[in-house]
Amino acid sequence: MTKKIISFITVTVLLVMTIIYAATTGSIQMSFIDFITNFFNADNADMAAIKDLRFPRIIVAIFAGAALSVAGVLLQAIMRNPLADAGFIGISAGAAFTKLFIVSFVPTLFFFTPIAAFIGGALACFFVFLLSWKSGLNPLKLILVGIAINAMFSGLTEAMISFGASATGAITSNLSLKTWDDVSLIVTYGSIGLLLAFILYASCNVLVLSDKTAKSVGFNVTGARILIAAVAVLLAAASVVVAGVISFVGILVPHIARRLVGYDHKVLIPFTALLGAFIILLADTLGRTMFSPMEVPASTIMAIIGGPFLIFLLRKE
C-alpha cells in the first residue's frame, strides 16, 4: 500500500512540475515566480499568449496520454495479451482512416468526425476479434491479426493521401496549434471514457481470468468484453481525432504501472491515466524544447522509446 501511495504522489508531483515547465518554456520564456504572479493578470501579454497557445496543447497532451494508456489497459484485460494496444492492433489506424475520409471528402460532416472515428476504431476492433476467434481467444493469433488490420487501414489511409487527402494530424501526432475547441472535444469524450473505464474495473479483473473460470461464477464474458472494448475504442478515437496517432503508449505505460501499483484494475486504471498523461506531456514538451525552433512530434519520441521496450517484452515473454 505504501508503494502505491508513493507512486501516486510521485507521478502527480512530476506531472505538475512538467505542466509548469511546459507552460513557461519555449519561444516565450517566463520564470516560475512571474508565472504564478501573472497567472490571473489579464493585462499581461505573455501570459495571455501562454493561455491561448500552450494551455490547450498541454491539456490535449494530458488527456491523449491518459486516454491511450487506459485504452491499452482495457484491451490487455479483454484480450489477455500484454502486447494489446490501440495503435498496435489497428484501432487507431481505423479511427484515423475514417477521420481522414470525413475531413477530406465530406467536410460538411466535420461535426461528426468523433463519431466517424469511433466507428472506424470499432470496425477495426470487430475485425480483430472476428478473424482471431476460434473456440476462444488465442493471444498470439489476435496480435498477428491486429497487425494485419493495422496494415490494411494504414494502407487505405495512404491510398486516400495519394488521391489528395491531407494527412495533417491524422496519421501522425500533431499537438501544435491546438485550440480550446480541441480541448473541449478531447476533455468531453476522454472524461466519459475514463469514467466508464473506472466503473468497469471489476469486470476487467474478472476477464483477466480464463473464460471458463469467469463463466463458472455466472459472469457474462461476451457482454463485458464488448462493453469494455467499446470504451477502449472511445478513448482511442477521442485521442486520434484531436492528437493524431501515437503508438506504443498503450503498451509502455500499463507495464510500468503494473510494476508500481500491481494488477488490481481499481488502482491500475487511475494510476495508468495519471502516468500516461505525464509521459505524453513530457514527450511533447521535450520534443518542442530540446531542438527549438524545430519540433519532434510526441509520436516520434514514443516510437524511439517504445520500439526497444517492445523488443524487451518479446524477449521476456
mmCIF file of N, CA and C in Angstrom, residues 34-119:
data_model
loop_
_atom_site.group_PDB
_atom_site.id
_atom_site.type_symbol
_atom_site.label_atom_id
_atom_site.label_comp_id
_atom_site.label_asym_id
_atom_site.label_seq_id
_atom_site.Cartn_x
_atom_site.Cartn_y
_atom_site.Cartn_z
ATOM 1 N N ASP A 34 7.164 34.688 -11.981
ATOM 2 C CA ASP A 34 6.348 35.516 -12.878
ATOM 3 C C ASP A 34 5.093 34.777 -13.328
ATOM 4 N N PHE A 35 5.241 33.478 -13.532
ATOM 5 C CA PHE A 35 4.102 32.664 -13.964
ATOM 6 C C PHE A 35 3.008 32.677 -12.899
ATOM 7 N N ILE A 36 3.397 32.464 -11.662
ATOM 8 C CA ILE A 36 2.425 32.462 -10.567
ATOM 9 C C ILE A 36 1.841 33.853 -10.356
ATOM 10 N N THR A 37 2.710 34.862 -10.413
ATOM 11 C CA THR A 37 2.279 36.239 -10.161
ATOM 12 C C THR A 37 1.284 36.736 -11.201
ATOM 13 N N ASN A 38 1.548 36.399 -12.468
ATOM 14 C CA ASN A 38 0.743 36.934 -13.572
ATOM 15 C C ASN A 38 -0.364 35.998 -14.050
ATOM 16 N N PHE A 39 -0.552 34.875 -13.357
ATOM 17 C CA PHE A 39 -1.499 33.872 -13.833
ATOM 18 C C PHE A 39 -2.908 34.459 -13.988
ATOM 19 N N PHE A 40 -3.306 35.322 -13.057
ATOM 20 C CA PHE A 40 -4.656 35.904 -13.113
ATOM 21 C C PHE A 40 -4.627 37.352 -13.605
ATOM 22 N N ASN A 41 -3.485 37.737 -14.193
ATOM 23 C CA ASN A 41 -3.352 39.093 -14.714
ATOM 24 C C ASN A 41 -3.751 39.128 -16.183
ATOM 25 N N ALA A 42 -4.922 39.638 -16.460
ATOM 26 C CA ALA A 42 -5.444 39.634 -17.833
ATOM 27 C C ALA A 42 -4.711 40.616 -18.734
ATOM 28 N N ASP A 43 -3.962 41.542 -18.157
ATOM 29 C CA ASP A 43 -3.277 42.559 -18.962
ATOM 30 C C ASP A 43 -1.873 42.143 -19.391
ATOM 31 N N ASN A 44 -1.392 41.012 -18.888
ATOM 32 C CA ASN A 44 -0.045 40.558 -19.242
ATOM 33 C C ASN A 44 -0.090 39.837 -20.586
ATOM 34 N N ALA A 45 0.600 40.386 -21.599
ATOM 35 C CA ALA A 45 0.535 39.831 -22.963
ATOM 36 C C ALA A 45 1.153 38.438 -23.033
ATOM 37 N N ASP A 46 2.274 38.229 -22.336
ATOM 38 C CA ASP A 46 2.931 36.916 -22.369
ATOM 39 C C ASP A 46 2.045 35.841 -21.755
ATOM 40 N N MET A 47 1.419 36.167 -20.639
ATOM 41 C CA MET A 47 0.537 35.193 -20.001
ATOM 42 C C MET A 47 -0.679 34.907 -20.874
ATOM 43 N N ALA A 48 -1.193 35.933 -21.545
ATOM 44 C CA ALA A 48 -2.337 35.730 -22.449
ATOM 45 C C ALA A 48 -1.962 34.783 -23.589
ATOM 46 N N ALA A 49 -0.734 34.963 -24.121
ATOM 47 C CA ALA A 49 -0.265 34.087 -25.207
ATOM 48 C C ALA A 49 -0.094 32.660 -24.709
ATOM 49 N N ILE A 50 0.441 32.503 -23.510
ATOM 50 C CA ILE A 50 0.624 31.168 -22.930
ATOM 51 C C ILE A 50 -0.721 30.475 -22.741
ATOM 52 N N LYS A 51 -1.706 31.203 -22.248
ATOM 53 C CA LYS A 51 -3.030 30.612 -22.022
ATOM 54 C C LYS A 51 -3.705 30.228 -23.341
ATOM 55 N N ASP A 52 -3.505 31.019 -24.379
ATOM 56 C CA ASP A 52 -4.172 30.753 -25.653
ATOM 57 C C ASP A 52 -3.463 29.682 -26.481
ATOM 58 N N LEU A 53 -2.126 29.593 -26.365
ATOM 59 C CA LEU A 53 -1.351 28.698 -27.220
ATOM 60 C C LEU A 53 -0.833 27.456 -26.505
ATOM 61 N N ARG A 54 -0.336 27.620 -25.299
ATOM 62 C CA ARG A 54 0.303 26.485 -24.619
ATOM 63 C C ARG A 54 -0.662 25.682 -23.761
ATOM 64 N N PHE A 55 -1.584 26.354 -23.094
ATOM 65 C CA PHE A 55 -2.502 25.616 -22.243
ATOM 66 C C PHE A 55 -3.330 24.589 -23.010
ATOM 67 N N PRO A 56 -3.909 24.937 -24.175
ATOM 68 C CA PRO A 56 -4.633 23.907 -24.928
ATOM 69 C C PRO A 56 -3.748 22.719 -25.307
ATOM 70 N N ARG A 57 -2.509 23.002 -25.711
ATOM 71 C CA ARG A 57 -1.590 21.920 -26.083
ATOM 72 C C ARG A 57 -1.294 21.028 -24.875
ATOM 73 N N ILE A 58 -1.087 21.626 -23.726
ATOM 74 C CA ILE A 58 -0.798 20.864 -22.511
ATOM 75 C C ILE A 58 -1.979 19.983 -22.124
ATOM 76 N N ILE A 59 -3.176 20.553 -22.150
ATOM 77 C CA ILE A 59 -4.366 19.787 -21.764
ATOM 78 C C ILE A 59 -4.633 18.647 -22.745
ATOM 79 N N VAL A 60 -4.468 18.919 -24.045
ATOM 80 C CA VAL A 60 -4.650 17.871 -25.051
ATOM 81 C C VAL A 60 -3.648 16.743 -24.841
ATOM 82 N N ALA A 61 -2.387 17.081 -24.575
ATOM 83 C CA ALA A 61 -1.360 16.061 -24.330
ATOM 84 C C ALA A 61 -1.710 15.220 -23.111
ATOM 85 N N ILE A 62 -2.187 15.861 -22.052
ATOM 86 C CA ILE A 62 -2.547 15.147 -20.825
ATOM 87 C C ILE A 62 -3.680 14.155 -21.077
ATOM 88 N N PHE A 63 -4.732 14.612 -21.740
ATOM 89 C CA PHE A 63 -5.885 13.736 -21.967
ATOM 90 C C PHE A 63 -5.583 12.662 -23.010
ATOM 91 N N ALA A 64 -4.778 12.995 -24.023
ATOM 92 C CA ALA A 64 -4.406 11.983 -25.022
ATOM 93 C C ALA A 64 -3.589 10.880 -24.365
ATOM 94 N N GLY A 65 -2.637 11.258 -23.511
ATOM 95 C CA GLY A 65 -1.826 10.267 -22.821
ATOM 96 C C GLY A 65 -2.654 9.390 -21.904
ATOM 97 N N ALA A 66 -3.565 10.013 -21.147
ATOM 98 C CA ALA A 66 -4.418 9.246 -20.239
ATOM 99 C C ALA A 66 -5.340 8.308 -21.013
ATOM 100 N N ALA A 67 -5.946 8.814 -22.088
ATOM 101 C CA ALA A 67 -6.898 8.013 -22.869
ATOM 102 C C ALA A 67 -6.222 6.805 -23.518
ATOM 103 N N LEU A 68 -5.084 7.028 -24.161
ATOM 104 C CA LEU A 68 -4.395 5.929 -24.847
ATOM 105 C C LEU A 68 -3.863 4.894 -23.864
ATOM 106 N N SER A 69 -3.387 5.349 -22.725
ATOM 107 C CA SER A 69 -2.847 4.428 -21.724
ATOM 108 C C SER A 69 -3.938 3.546 -21.136
ATOM 109 N N VAL A 70 -5.063 4.156 -20.794
ATOM 110 C CA VAL A 70 -6.169 3.382 -20.230
ATOM 111 C C VAL A 70 -6.773 2.460 -21.288
ATOM 112 N N ALA A 71 -6.829 2.921 -22.543
ATOM 113 C CA ALA A 71 -7.299 2.046 -23.626
ATOM 114 C C ALA A 71 -6.420 0.800 -23.708
ATOM 115 N N GLY A 72 -5.109 0.976 -23.533
ATOM 116 C CA GLY A 72 -4.201 -0.170 -23.539
ATOM 117 C C GLY A 72 -4.492 -1.130 -22.402
ATOM 118 N N VAL A 73 -4.747 -0.604 -21.212
ATOM 119 C CA VAL A 73 -5.074 -1.449 -20.061
ATOM 120 C C VAL A 73 -6.339 -2.262 -20.337
ATOM 121 N N LEU A 74 -7.366 -1.605 -20.863
ATOM 122 C CA LEU A 74 -8.635 -2.290 -21.134
ATOM 123 C C LEU A 74 -8.466 -3.376 -22.191
ATOM 124 N N LEU A 75 -7.747 -3.058 -23.261
ATOM 125 C CA LEU A 75 -7.555 -4.044 -24.330
ATOM 126 C C LEU A 75 -6.734 -5.236 -23.850
ATOM 127 N N GLN A 76 -5.731 -4.986 -23.026
ATOM 128 C CA GLN A 76 -4.923 -6.077 -22.489
ATOM 129 C C GLN A 76 -5.740 -6.967 -21.566
ATOM 130 N N ALA A 77 -6.719 -6.383 -20.882
ATOM 131 C CA ALA A 77 -7.576 -7.159 -19.992
ATOM 132 C C ALA A 77 -8.521 -8.065 -20.781
ATOM 133 N N ILE A 78 -9.163 -7.514 -21.819
ATOM 134 C CA ILE A 78 -10.158 -8.315 -22.549
ATOM 135 C C ILE A 78 -9.504 -9.290 -23.522
ATOM 136 N N MET A 79 -8.279 -8.989 -23.954
ATOM 137 C CA MET A 79 -7.591 -9.867 -24.894
ATOM 138 C C MET A 79 -6.572 -10.776 -24.209
ATOM 139 N N ARG A 80 -6.346 -10.514 -22.916
ATOM 140 C CA ARG A 80 -5.378 -11.284 -22.134
ATOM 141 C C ARG A 80 -4.037 -11.379 -22.852
ATOM 142 N N ASN A 81 -3.605 -10.240 -23.364
ATOM 143 C CA ASN A 81 -2.338 -10.187 -24.096
ATOM 144 C C ASN A 81 -1.617 -8.897 -23.711
ATOM 145 N N PRO A 82 -0.382 -8.998 -23.207
ATOM 146 C CA PRO A 82 0.348 -7.794 -22.771
ATOM 147 C C PRO A 82 0.766 -6.873 -23.912
ATOM 148 N N LEU A 83 0.610 -7.328 -25.157
ATOM 149 C CA LEU A 83 1.008 -6.520 -26.309
ATOM 150 C C LEU A 83 -0.173 -5.807 -26.964
ATOM 151 N N ALA A 84 -1.364 -5.983 -26.413
ATOM 152 C CA ALA A 84 -2.549 -5.328 -26.981
ATOM 153 C C ALA A 84 -2.459 -3.818 -26.765
ATOM 154 N N ASP A 85 -2.678 -3.082 -27.827
ATOM 155 C CA ASP A 85 -2.594 -1.617 -27.793
ATOM 156 C C ASP A 85 -3.395 -1.073 -28.960
ATOM 157 N N ALA A 86 -4.097 0.025 -28.742
ATOM 158 C CA ALA A 86 -4.951 0.596 -29.787
ATOM 159 C C ALA A 86 -4.169 0.919 -31.051
ATOM 160 N N GLY A 87 -2.931 1.379 -30.907
ATOM 161 C CA GLY A 87 -2.121 1.699 -32.076
ATOM 162 C C GLY A 87 -1.528 0.479 -32.732
ATOM 163 N N PHE A 88 -1.342 -0.584 -31.959
ATOM 164 C CA PHE A 88 -0.647 -1.773 -32.449
ATOM 165 C C PHE A 88 -1.577 -2.714 -33.207
ATOM 166 N N ILE A 89 -2.851 -2.787 -32.794
ATOM 167 C CA ILE A 89 -3.762 -3.759 -33.396
ATOM 168 C C ILE A 89 -4.761 -3.122 -34.359
ATOM 169 N N GLY A 90 -4.555 -1.856 -34.705
ATOM 170 C CA GLY A 90 -5.335 -1.274 -35.787
ATOM 171 C C GLY A 90 -6.480 -0.371 -35.395
ATOM 172 N N ILE A 91 -6.795 -0.244 -34.107
ATOM 173 C CA ILE A 91 -7.918 0.597 -33.702
ATOM 174 C C ILE A 91 -7.646 2.067 -34.031
ATOM 175 N N SER A 92 -6.448 2.529 -33.692
ATOM 176 C CA SER A 92 -6.093 3.922 -34.000
ATOM 177 C C SER A 92 -6.045 4.156 -35.503
ATOM 178 N N ALA A 93 -5.538 3.169 -36.244
ATOM 179 C CA ALA A 93 -5.471 3.296 -37.701
ATOM 180 C C ALA A 93 -6.869 3.360 -38.308
ATOM 181 N N GLY A 94 -7.796 2.553 -37.773
ATOM 182 C CA GLY A 94 -9.184 2.601 -38.257
ATOM 183 C C GLY A 94 -9.836 3.933 -37.962
ATOM 184 N N ALA A 95 -9.582 4.467 -36.756
ATOM 185 C CA ALA A 95 -10.132 5.774 -36.401
ATOM 186 C C ALA A 95 -9.532 6.874 -37.271
ATOM 187 N N ALA A 96 -8.224 6.790 -37.531
ATOM 188 C CA ALA A 96 -7.560 7.791 -38.365
ATOM 189 C C ALA A 96 -8.077 7.749 -39.800
ATOM 190 N N PHE A 97 -8.354 6.540 -40.298
ATOM 191 C CA PHE A 97 -8.863 6.388 -41.665
ATOM 192 C C PHE A 97 -10.214 7.073 -41.834
ATOM 193 N N THR A 98 -11.143 6.800 -40.913
ATOM 194 C CA THR A 98 -12.474 7.399 -41.041
ATOM 195 C C THR A 98 -12.429 8.907 -40.782
ATOM 196 N N LYS A 99 -11.535 9.330 -39.865
ATOM 197 C CA LYS A 99 -11.382 10.766 -39.627
ATOM 198 C C LYS A 99 -10.894 11.458 -40.899
ATOM 199 N N LEU A 100 -9.875 10.888 -41.533
ATOM 200 C CA LEU A 100 -9.315 11.481 -42.750
ATOM 201 C C LEU A 100 -10.341 11.497 -43.872
ATOM 202 N N PHE A 101 -11.142 10.439 -43.963
ATOM 203 C CA PHE A 101 -12.172 10.362 -45.006
ATOM 204 C C PHE A 101 -13.191 11.498 -44.840
ATOM 205 N N ILE A 102 -13.655 11.702 -43.616
ATOM 206 C CA ILE A 102 -14.642 12.751 -43.360
ATOM 207 C C ILE A 102 -14.058 14.129 -43.639
ATOM 208 N N VAL A 103 -12.868 14.383 -43.098
ATOM 209 C CA VAL A 103 -12.251 15.701 -43.229
ATOM 210 C C VAL A 103 -11.947 16.032 -44.686
ATOM 211 N N SER A 104 -11.524 15.036 -45.461
ATOM 212 C CA SER A 104 -11.068 15.289 -46.830
ATOM 213 C C SER A 104 -12.181 15.244 -47.866
ATOM 214 N N PHE A 105 -13.126 14.331 -47.700
ATOM 215 C CA PHE A 105 -14.103 14.112 -48.754
ATOM 216 C C PHE A 105 -15.543 14.480 -48.385
ATOM 217 N N VAL A 106 -15.833 14.587 -47.092
ATOM 218 C CA VAL A 106 -17.179 15.003 -46.676
ATOM 219 C C VAL A 106 -17.046 16.078 -45.600
ATOM 220 N N PRO A 107 -16.404 17.192 -45.920
ATOM 221 C CA PRO A 107 -16.133 18.210 -44.891
ATOM 222 C C PRO A 107 -17.383 18.803 -44.261
ATOM 223 N N THR A 108 -18.516 18.697 -44.928
ATOM 224 C CA THR A 108 -19.751 19.237 -44.345
ATOM 225 C C THR A 108 -20.174 18.440 -43.100
ATOM 226 N N LEU A 109 -19.635 17.230 -42.954
ATOM 227 C CA LEU A 109 -19.947 16.393 -41.793
ATOM 228 C C LEU A 109 -18.844 16.459 -40.743
ATOM 229 N N PHE A 110 -18.051 17.519 -40.773
ATOM 230 C CA PHE A 110 -16.914 17.633 -39.862
ATOM 231 C C PHE A 110 -17.338 17.503 -38.400
ATOM 232 N N PHE A 111 -18.519 17.998 -38.079
ATOM 233 C CA PHE A 111 -19.010 17.936 -36.704
ATOM 234 C C PHE A 111 -19.115 16.496 -36.211
ATOM 235 N N PHE A 112 -19.299 15.547 -37.144
ATOM 236 C CA PHE A 112 -19.477 14.142 -36.768
ATOM 237 C C PHE A 112 -18.164 13.357 -36.825
ATOM 238 N N THR A 113 -17.034 14.068 -36.933
ATOM 239 C CA THR A 113 -15.738 13.394 -37.000
ATOM 240 C C THR A 113 -15.489 12.464 -35.817
ATOM 241 N N PRO A 114 -15.762 12.867 -34.569
ATOM 242 C CA PRO A 114 -15.546 11.942 -33.446
ATOM 243 C C PRO A 114 -16.355 10.653 -33.576
ATOM 244 N N ILE A 115 -17.602 10.775 -34.044
ATOM 245 C CA ILE A 115 -18.441 9.585 -34.212
ATOM 246 C C ILE A 115 -17.865 8.697 -35.314
ATOM 247 N N ALA A 116 -17.420 9.331 -36.406
ATOM 248 C CA ALA A 116 -16.833 8.567 -37.510
ATOM 249 C C ALA A 116 -15.567 7.847 -37.055
ATOM 250 N N ALA A 117 -14.741 8.537 -36.265
ATOM 251 C CA ALA A 117 -13.515 7.920 -35.762
ATOM 252 C C ALA A 117 -13.845 6.738 -34.854
ATOM 253 N N PHE A 118 -14.885 6.883 -34.038
ATOM 254 C CA PHE A 118 -15.301 5.777 -33.167
ATOM 255 C C PHE A 118 -15.747 4.583 -34.002
ATOM 256 N N ILE A 119 -16.517 4.843 -35.054
ATOM 257 C CA ILE A 119 -16.983 3.757 -35.924
ATOM 258 C C ILE A 119 -15.799 3.061 -36.586
#
